[in-house]
Tab-separated table of N, CA, C and O in Angstrom:
chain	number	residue	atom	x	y	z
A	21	UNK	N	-14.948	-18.081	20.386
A	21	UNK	CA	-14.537	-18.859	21.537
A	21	UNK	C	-15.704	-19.745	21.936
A	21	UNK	O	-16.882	-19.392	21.873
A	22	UNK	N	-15.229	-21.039	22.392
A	22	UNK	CA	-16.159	-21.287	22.478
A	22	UNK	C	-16.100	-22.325	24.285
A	22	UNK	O	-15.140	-22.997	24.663
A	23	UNK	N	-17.183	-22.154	24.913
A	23	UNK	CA	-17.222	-22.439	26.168
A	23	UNK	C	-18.018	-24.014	26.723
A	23	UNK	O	-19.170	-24.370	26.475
A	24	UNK	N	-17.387	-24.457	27.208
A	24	UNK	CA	-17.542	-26.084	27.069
A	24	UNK	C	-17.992	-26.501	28.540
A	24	UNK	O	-17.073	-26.676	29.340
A	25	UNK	N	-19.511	-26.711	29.062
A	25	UNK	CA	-19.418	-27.298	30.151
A	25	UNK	C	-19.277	-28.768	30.573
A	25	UNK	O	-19.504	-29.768	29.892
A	26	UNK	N	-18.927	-28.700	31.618
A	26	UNK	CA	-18.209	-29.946	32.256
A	26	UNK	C	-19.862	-30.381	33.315
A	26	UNK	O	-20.991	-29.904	33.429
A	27	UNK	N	-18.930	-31.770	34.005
A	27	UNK	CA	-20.052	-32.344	34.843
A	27	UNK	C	-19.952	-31.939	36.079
A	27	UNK	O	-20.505	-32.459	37.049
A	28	UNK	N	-19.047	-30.744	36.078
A	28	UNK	CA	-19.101	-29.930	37.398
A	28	UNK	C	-19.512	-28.520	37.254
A	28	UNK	O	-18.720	-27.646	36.901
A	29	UNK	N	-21.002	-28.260	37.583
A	29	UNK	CA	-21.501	-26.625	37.869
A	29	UNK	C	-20.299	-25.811	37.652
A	29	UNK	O	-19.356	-25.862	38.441
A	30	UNK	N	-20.300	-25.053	36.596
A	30	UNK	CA	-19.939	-23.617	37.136
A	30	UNK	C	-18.247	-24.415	36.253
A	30	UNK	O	-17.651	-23.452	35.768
A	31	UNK	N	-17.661	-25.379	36.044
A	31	UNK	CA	-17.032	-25.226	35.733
A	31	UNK	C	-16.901	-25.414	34.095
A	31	UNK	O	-17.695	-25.912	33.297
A	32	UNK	N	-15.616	-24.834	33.904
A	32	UNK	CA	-16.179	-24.731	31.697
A	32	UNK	C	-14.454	-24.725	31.486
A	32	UNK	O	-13.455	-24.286	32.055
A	33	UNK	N	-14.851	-25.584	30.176
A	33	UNK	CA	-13.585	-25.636	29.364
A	33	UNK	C	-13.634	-24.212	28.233
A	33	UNK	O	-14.686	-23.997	27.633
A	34	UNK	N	-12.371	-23.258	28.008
A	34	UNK	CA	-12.581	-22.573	26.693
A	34	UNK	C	-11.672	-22.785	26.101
A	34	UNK	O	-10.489	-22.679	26.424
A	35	UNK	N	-12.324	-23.245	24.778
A	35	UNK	CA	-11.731	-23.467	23.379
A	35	UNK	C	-11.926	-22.296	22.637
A	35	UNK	O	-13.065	-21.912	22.374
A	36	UNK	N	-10.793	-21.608	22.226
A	36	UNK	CA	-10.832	-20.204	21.506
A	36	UNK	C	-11.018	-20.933	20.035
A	36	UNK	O	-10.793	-22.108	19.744
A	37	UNK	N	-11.466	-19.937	19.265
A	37	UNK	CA	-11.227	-20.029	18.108
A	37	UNK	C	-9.282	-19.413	17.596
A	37	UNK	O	-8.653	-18.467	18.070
A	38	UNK	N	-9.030	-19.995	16.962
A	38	UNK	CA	-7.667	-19.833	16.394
A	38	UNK	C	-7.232	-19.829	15.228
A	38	UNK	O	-7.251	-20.913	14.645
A	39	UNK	N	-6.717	-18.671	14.525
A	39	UNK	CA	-7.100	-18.321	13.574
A	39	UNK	C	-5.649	-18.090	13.152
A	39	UNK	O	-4.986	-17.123	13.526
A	40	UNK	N	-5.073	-19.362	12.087
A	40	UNK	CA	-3.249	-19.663	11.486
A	40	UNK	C	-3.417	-19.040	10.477
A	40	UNK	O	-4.459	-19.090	9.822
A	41	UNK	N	-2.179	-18.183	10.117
A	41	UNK	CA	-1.730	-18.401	8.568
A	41	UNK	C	-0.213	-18.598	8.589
A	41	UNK	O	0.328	-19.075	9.586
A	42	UNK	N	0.493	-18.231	7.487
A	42	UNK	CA	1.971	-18.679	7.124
A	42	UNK	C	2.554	-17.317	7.985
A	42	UNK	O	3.748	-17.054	7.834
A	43	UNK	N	1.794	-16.509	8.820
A	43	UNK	CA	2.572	-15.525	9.957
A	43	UNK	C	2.516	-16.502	11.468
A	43	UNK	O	3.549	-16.668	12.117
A	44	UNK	N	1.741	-16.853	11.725
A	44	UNK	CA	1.764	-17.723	12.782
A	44	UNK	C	0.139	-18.113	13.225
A	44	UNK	O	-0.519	-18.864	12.505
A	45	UNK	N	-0.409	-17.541	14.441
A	45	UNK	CA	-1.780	-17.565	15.086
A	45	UNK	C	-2.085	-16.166	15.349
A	45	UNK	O	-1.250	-15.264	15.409
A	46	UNK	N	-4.027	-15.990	15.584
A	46	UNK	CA	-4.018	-14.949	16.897
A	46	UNK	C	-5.407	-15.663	17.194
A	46	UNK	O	-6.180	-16.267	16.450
A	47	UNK	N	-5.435	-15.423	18.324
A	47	UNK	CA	-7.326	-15.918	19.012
A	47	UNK	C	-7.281	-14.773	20.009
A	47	UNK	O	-6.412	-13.992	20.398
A	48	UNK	N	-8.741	-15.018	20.299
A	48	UNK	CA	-8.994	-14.264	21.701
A	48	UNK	C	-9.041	-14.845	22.568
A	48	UNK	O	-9.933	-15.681	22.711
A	49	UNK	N	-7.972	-14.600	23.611
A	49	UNK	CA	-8.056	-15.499	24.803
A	49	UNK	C	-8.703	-15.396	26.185
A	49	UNK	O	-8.545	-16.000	27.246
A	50	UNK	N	-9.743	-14.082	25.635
A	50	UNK	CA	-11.415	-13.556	26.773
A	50	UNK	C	-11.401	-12.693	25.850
A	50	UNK	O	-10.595	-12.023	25.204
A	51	UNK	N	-12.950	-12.947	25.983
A	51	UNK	CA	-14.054	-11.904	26.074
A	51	UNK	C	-14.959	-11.982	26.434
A	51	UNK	O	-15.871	-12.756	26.143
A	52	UNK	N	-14.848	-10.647	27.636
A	52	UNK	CA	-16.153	-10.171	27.959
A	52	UNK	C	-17.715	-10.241	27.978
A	52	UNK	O	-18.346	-10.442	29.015
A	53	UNK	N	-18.145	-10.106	27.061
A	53	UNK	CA	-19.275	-10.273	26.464
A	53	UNK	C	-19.833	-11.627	26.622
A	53	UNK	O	-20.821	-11.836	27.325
A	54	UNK	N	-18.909	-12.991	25.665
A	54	UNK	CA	-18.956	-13.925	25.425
A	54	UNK	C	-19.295	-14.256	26.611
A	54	UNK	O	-20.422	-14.688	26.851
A	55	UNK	N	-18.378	-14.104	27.523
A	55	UNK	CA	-17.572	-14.933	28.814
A	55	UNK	C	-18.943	-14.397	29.959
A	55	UNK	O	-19.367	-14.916	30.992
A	56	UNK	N	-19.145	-13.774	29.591
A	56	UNK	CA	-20.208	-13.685	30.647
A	56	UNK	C	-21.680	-14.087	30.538
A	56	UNK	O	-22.451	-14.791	31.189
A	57	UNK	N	-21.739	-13.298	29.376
A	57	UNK	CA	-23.114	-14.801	28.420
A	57	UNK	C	-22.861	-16.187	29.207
A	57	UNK	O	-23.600	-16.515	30.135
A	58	UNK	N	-21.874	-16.909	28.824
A	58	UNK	CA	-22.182	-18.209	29.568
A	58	UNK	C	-21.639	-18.397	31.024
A	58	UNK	O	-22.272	-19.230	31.674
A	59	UNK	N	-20.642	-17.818	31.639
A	59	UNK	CA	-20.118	-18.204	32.784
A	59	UNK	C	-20.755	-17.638	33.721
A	59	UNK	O	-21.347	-18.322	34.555
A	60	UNK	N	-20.756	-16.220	33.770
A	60	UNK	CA	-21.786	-15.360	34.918
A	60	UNK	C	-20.917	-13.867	34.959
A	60	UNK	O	-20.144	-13.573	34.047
A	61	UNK	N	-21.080	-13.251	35.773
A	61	UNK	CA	-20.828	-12.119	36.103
A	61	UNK	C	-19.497	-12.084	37.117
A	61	UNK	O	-19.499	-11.583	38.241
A	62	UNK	N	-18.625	-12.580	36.616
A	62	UNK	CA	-17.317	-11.975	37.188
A	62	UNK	C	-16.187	-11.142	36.385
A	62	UNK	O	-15.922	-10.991	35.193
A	63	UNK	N	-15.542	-10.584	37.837
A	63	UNK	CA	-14.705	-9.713	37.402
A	63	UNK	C	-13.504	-9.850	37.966
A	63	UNK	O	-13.252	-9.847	39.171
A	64	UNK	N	-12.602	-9.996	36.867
A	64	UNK	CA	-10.876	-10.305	37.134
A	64	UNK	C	-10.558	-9.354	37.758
A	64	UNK	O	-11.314	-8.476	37.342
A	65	UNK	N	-9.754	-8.812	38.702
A	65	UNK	CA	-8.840	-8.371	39.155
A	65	UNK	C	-7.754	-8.480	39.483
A	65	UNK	O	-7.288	-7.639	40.251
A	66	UNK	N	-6.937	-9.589	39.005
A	66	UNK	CA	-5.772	-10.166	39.512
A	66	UNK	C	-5.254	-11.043	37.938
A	66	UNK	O	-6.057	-11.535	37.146
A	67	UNK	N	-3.878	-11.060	37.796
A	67	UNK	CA	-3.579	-12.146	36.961
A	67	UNK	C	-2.205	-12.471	37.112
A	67	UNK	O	-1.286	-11.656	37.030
A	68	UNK	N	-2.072	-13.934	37.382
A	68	UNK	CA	-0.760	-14.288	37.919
A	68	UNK	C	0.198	-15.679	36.794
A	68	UNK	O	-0.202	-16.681	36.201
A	69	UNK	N	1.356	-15.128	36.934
A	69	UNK	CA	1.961	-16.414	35.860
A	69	UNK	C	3.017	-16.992	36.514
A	69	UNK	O	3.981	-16.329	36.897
A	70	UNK	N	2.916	-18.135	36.667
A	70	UNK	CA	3.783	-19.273	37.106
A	70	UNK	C	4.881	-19.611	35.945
A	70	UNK	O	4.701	-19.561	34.728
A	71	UNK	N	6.012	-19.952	36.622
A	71	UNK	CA	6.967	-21.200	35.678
A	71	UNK	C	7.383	-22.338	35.810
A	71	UNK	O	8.219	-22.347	36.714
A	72	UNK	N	7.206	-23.513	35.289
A	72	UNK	CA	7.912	-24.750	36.296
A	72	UNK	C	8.443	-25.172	35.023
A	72	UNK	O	8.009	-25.086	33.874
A	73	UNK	N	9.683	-25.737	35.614
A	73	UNK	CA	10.229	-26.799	34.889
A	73	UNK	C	9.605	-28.363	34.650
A	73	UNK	O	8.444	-28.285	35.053
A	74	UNK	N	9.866	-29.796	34.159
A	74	UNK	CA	9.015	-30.677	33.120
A	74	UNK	C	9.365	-31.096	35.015
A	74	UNK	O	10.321	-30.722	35.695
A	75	UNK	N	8.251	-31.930	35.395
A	75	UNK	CA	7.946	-32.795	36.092
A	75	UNK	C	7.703	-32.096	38.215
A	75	UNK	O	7.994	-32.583	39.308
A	76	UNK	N	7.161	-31.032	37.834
A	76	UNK	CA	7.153	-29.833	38.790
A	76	UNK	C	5.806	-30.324	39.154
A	76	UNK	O	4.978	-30.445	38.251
A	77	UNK	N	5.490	-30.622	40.376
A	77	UNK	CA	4.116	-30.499	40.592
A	77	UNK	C	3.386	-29.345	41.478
A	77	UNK	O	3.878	-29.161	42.592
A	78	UNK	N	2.397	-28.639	41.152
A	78	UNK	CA	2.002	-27.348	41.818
A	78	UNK	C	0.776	-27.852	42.586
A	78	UNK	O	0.028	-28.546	41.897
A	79	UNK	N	0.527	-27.726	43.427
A	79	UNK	CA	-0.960	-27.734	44.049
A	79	UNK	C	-1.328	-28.912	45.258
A	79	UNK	O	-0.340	-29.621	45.455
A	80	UNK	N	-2.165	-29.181	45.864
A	80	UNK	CA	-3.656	-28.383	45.302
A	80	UNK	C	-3.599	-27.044	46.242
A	80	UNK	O	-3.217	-26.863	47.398
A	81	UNK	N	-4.202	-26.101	45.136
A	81	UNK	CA	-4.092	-24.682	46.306
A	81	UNK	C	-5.944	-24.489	46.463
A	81	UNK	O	-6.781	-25.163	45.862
A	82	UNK	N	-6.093	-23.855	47.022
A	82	UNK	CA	-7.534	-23.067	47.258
A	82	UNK	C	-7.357	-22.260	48.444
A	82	UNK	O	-6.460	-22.077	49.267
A	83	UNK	N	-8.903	-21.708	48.175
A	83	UNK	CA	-8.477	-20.255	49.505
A	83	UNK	C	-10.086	-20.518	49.593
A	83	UNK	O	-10.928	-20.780	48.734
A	84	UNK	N	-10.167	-20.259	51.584
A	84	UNK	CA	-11.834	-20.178	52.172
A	84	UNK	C	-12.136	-18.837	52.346
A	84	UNK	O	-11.273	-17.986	52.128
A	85	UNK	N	-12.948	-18.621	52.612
A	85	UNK	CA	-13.648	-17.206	52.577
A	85	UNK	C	-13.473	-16.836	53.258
A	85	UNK	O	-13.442	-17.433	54.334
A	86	UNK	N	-13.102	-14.901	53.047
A	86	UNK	CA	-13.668	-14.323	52.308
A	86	UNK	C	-12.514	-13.942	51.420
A	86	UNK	O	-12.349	-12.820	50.941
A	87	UNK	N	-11.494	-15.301	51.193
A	87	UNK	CA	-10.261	-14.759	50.335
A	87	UNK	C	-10.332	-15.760	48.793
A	87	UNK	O	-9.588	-15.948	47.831
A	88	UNK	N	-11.781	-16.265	49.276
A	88	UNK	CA	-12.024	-17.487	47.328
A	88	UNK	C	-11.739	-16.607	46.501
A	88	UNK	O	-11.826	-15.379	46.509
A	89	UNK	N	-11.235	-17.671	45.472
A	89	UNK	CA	-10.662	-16.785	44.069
A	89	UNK	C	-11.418	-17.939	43.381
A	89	UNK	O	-11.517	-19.025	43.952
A	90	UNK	N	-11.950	-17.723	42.169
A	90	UNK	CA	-12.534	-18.420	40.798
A	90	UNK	C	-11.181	-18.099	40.071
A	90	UNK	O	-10.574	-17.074	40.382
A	91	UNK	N	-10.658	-19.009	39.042
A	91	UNK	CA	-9.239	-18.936	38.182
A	91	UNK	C	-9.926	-18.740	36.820
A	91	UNK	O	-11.096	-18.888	36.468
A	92	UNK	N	-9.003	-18.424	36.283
A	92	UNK	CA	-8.908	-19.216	34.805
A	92	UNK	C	-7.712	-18.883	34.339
A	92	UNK	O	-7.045	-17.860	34.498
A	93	UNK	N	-7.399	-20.435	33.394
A	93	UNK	CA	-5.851	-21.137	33.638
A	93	UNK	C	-6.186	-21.657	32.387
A	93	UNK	O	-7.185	-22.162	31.875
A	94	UNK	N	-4.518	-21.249	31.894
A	94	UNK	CA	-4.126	-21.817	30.696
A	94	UNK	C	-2.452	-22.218	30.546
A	94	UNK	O	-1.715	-21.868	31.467
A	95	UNK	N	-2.034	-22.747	29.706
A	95	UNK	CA	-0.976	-23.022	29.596
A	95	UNK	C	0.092	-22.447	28.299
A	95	UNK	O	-0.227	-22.853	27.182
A	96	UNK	N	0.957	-21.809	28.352
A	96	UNK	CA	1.384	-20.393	27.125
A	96	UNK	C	2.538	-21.592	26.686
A	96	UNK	O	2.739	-21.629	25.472
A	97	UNK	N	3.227	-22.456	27.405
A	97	UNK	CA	4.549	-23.155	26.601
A	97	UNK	C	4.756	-24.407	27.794
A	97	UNK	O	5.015	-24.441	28.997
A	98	UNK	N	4.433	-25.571	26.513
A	98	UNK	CA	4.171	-26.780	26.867
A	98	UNK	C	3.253	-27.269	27.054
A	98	UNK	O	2.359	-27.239	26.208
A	99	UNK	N	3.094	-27.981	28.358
A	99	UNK	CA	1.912	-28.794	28.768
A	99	UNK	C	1.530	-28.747	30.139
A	99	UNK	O	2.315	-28.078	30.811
A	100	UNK	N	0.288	-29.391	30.966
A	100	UNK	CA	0.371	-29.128	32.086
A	100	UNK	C	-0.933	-30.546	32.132
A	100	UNK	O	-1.680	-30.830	31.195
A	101	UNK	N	-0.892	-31.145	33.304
A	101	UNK	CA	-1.939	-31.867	34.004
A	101	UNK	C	-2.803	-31.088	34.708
A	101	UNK	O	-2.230	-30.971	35.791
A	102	UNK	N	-3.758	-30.522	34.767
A	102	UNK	CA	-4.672	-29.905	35.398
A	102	UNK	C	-5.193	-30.476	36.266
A	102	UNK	O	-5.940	-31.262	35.684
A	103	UNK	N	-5.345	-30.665	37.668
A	103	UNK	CA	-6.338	-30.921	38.301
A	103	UNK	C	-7.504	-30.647	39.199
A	103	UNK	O	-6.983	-29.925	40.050
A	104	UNK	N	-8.703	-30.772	39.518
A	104	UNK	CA	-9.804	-30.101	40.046
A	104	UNK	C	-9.719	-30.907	40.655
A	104	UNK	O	-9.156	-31.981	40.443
A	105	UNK	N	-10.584	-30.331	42.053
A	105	UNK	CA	-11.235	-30.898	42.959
A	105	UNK	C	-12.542	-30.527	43.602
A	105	UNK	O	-12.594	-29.687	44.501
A	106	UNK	N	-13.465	-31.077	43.196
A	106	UNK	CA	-14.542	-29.962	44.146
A	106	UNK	C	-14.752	-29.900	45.675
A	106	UNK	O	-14.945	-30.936	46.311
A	107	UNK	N	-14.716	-28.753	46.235
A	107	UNK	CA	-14.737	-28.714	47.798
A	107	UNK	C	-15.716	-28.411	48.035
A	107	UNK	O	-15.954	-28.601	49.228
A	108	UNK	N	-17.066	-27.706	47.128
A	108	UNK	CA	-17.967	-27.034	47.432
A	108	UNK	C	-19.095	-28.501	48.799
A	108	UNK	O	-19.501	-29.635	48.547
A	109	UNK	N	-19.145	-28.061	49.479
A	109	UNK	CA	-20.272	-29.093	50.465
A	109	UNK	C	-21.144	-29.510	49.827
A	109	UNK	O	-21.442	-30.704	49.792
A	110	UNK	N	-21.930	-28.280	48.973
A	110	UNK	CA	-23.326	-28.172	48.875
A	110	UNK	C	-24.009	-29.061	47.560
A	110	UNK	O	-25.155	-29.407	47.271
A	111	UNK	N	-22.466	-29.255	46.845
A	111	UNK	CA	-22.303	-29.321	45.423
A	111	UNK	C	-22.465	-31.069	44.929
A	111	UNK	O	-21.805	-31.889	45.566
A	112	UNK	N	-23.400	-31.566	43.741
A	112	UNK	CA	-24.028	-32.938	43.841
A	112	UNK	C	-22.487	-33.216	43.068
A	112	UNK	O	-22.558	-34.280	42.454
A	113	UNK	N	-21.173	-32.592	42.929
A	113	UNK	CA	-19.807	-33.848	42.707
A	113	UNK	C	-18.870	-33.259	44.151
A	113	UNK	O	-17.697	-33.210	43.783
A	114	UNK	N	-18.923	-33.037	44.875
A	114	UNK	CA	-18.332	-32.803	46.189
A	114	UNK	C	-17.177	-33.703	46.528
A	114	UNK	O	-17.647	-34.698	47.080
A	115	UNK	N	-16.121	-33.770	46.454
A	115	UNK	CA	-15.126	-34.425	46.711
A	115	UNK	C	-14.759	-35.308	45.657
A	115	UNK	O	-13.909	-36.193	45.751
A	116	UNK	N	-15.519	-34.997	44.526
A	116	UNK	CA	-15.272	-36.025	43.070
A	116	UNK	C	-13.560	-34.874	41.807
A	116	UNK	O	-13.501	-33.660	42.003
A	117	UNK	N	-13.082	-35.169	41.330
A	117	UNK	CA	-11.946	-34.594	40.815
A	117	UNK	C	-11.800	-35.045	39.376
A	117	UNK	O	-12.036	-36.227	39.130
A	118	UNK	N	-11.335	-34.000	38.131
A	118	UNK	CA	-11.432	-34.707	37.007
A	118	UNK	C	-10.239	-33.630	37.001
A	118	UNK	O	-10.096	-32.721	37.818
A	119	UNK	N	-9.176	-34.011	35.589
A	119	UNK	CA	-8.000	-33.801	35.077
A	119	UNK	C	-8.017	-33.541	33.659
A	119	UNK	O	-8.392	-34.354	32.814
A	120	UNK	N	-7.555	-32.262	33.411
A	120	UNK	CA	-7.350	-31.203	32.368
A	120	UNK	C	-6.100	-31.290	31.183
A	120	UNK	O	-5.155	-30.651	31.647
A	121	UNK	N	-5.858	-31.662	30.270
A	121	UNK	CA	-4.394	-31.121	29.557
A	121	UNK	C	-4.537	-29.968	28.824
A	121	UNK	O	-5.334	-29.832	27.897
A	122	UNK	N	-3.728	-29.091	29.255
A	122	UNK	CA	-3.896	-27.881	29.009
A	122	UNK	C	-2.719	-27.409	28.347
A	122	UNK	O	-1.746	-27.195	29.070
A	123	UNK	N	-2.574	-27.139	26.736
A	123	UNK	CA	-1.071	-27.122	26.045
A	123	UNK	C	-0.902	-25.593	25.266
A	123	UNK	O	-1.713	-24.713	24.977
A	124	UNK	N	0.263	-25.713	25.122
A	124	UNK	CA	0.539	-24.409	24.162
A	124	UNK	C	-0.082	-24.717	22.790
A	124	UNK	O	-0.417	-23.817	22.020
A	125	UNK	N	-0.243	-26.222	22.474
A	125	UNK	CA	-0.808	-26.439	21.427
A	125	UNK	C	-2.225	-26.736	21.215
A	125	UNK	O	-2.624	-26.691	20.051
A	126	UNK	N	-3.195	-27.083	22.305
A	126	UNK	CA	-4.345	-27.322	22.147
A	126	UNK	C	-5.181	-25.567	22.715
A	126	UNK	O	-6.366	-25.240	22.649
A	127	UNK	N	-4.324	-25.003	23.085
A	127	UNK	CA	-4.598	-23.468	23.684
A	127	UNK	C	-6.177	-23.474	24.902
A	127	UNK	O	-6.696	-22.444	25.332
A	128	UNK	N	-6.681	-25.001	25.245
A	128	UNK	CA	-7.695	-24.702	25.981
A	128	UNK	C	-7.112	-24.044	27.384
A	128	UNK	O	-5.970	-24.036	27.844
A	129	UNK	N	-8.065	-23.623	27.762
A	129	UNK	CA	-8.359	-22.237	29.062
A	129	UNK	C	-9.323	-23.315	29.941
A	129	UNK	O	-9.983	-24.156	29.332
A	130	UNK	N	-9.356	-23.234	31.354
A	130	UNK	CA	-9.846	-23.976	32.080
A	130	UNK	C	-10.601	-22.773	33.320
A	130	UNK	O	-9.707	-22.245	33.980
A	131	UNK	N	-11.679	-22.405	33.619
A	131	UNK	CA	-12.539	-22.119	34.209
A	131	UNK	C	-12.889	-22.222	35.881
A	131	UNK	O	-14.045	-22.091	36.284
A	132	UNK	N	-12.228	-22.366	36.407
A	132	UNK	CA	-12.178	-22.916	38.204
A	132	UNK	C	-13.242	-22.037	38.996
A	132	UNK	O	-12.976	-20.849	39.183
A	133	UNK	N	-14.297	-22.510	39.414
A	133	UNK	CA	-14.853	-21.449	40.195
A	133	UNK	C	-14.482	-21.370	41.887
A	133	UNK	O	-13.724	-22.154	42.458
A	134	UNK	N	-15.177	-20.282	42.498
A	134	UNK	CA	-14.508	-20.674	43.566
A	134	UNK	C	-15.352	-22.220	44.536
A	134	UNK	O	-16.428	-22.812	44.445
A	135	UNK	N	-14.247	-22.321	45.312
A	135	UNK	CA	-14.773	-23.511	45.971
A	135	UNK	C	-14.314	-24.581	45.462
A	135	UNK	O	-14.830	-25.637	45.826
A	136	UNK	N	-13.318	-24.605	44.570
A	136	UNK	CA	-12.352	-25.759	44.082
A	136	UNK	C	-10.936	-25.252	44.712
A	136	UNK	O	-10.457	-24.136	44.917
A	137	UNK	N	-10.358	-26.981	44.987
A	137	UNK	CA	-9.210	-26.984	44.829
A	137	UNK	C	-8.023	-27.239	43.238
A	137	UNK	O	-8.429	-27.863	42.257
A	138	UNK	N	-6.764	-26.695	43.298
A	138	UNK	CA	-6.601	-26.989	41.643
A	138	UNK	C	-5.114	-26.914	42.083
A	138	UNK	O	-4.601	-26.297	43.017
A	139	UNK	N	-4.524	-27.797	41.050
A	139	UNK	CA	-2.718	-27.751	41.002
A	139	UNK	C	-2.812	-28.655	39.535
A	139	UNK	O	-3.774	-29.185	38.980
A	140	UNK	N	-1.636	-28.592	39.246
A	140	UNK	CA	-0.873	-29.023	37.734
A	140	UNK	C	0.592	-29.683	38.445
A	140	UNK	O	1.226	-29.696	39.500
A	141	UNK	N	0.613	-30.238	36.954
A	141	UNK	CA	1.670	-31.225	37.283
A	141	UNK	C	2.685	-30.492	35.592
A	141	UNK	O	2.193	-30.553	34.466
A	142	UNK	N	3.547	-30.114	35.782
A	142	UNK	CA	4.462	-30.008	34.754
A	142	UNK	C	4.751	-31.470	33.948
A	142	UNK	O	5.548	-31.512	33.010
């Protein structure tokens, strides 16, 4: 897997490795180890799955403290527009926003720490 930073702290693209034959795929879509080597020391406790139909727009959600959540978001069938926002104050892109495609076919994983806002667009 491999972990891709962006021009926003703390946030990272993951590109799994993916591994086809004439049965289909398998990758790892976390690990541990890896994932903390470069991202830091968190720990999931929660994992939630959405459905939208083609032209659904979700977001922007975020949560202030002491209810921040850091994500990580992928997309299992189809496509999705990703979008960030940074809310952090402190942070040198603070109110700056960049946009994600996130597919069943490109399989990248998107990284949100807390202190962003984020929604998708079906």
């Amino acid at each position: 897997m491999n972990i891709i930073e962006t021009e926003f702290t703390d946030l990272y693209i993951i590109d799994p490795l993916v591994h086809k034959d004439e049965r289909g795929y398998f990758f790892e879509s976390y690990r541990d180890d890896i994932f903390r080597k470069k991202v830091g020391d968190i720990n999931f406790i929660q994992e939630n799955e959405s459905y939208s139909t083609k032209g659904i727009l979700r977001g922007l959600h975020f949560q202030t403290e002491p209810y921040a959540q850091s994500k990580l978001v992928r997309c299992i069938k189809g496509k999705v527009l990703d979008v960030v926002v940074d809310l952090r104050k402190k942070s040198k892109t603070f109110g700056k926003y960049k946009s994600f495609l996130l597919s069943e076919d490109n399989k990248l994983q998107l990284f949100i720490p807390k202190g962003f806002a984020h929604g998708f667009i079906v």
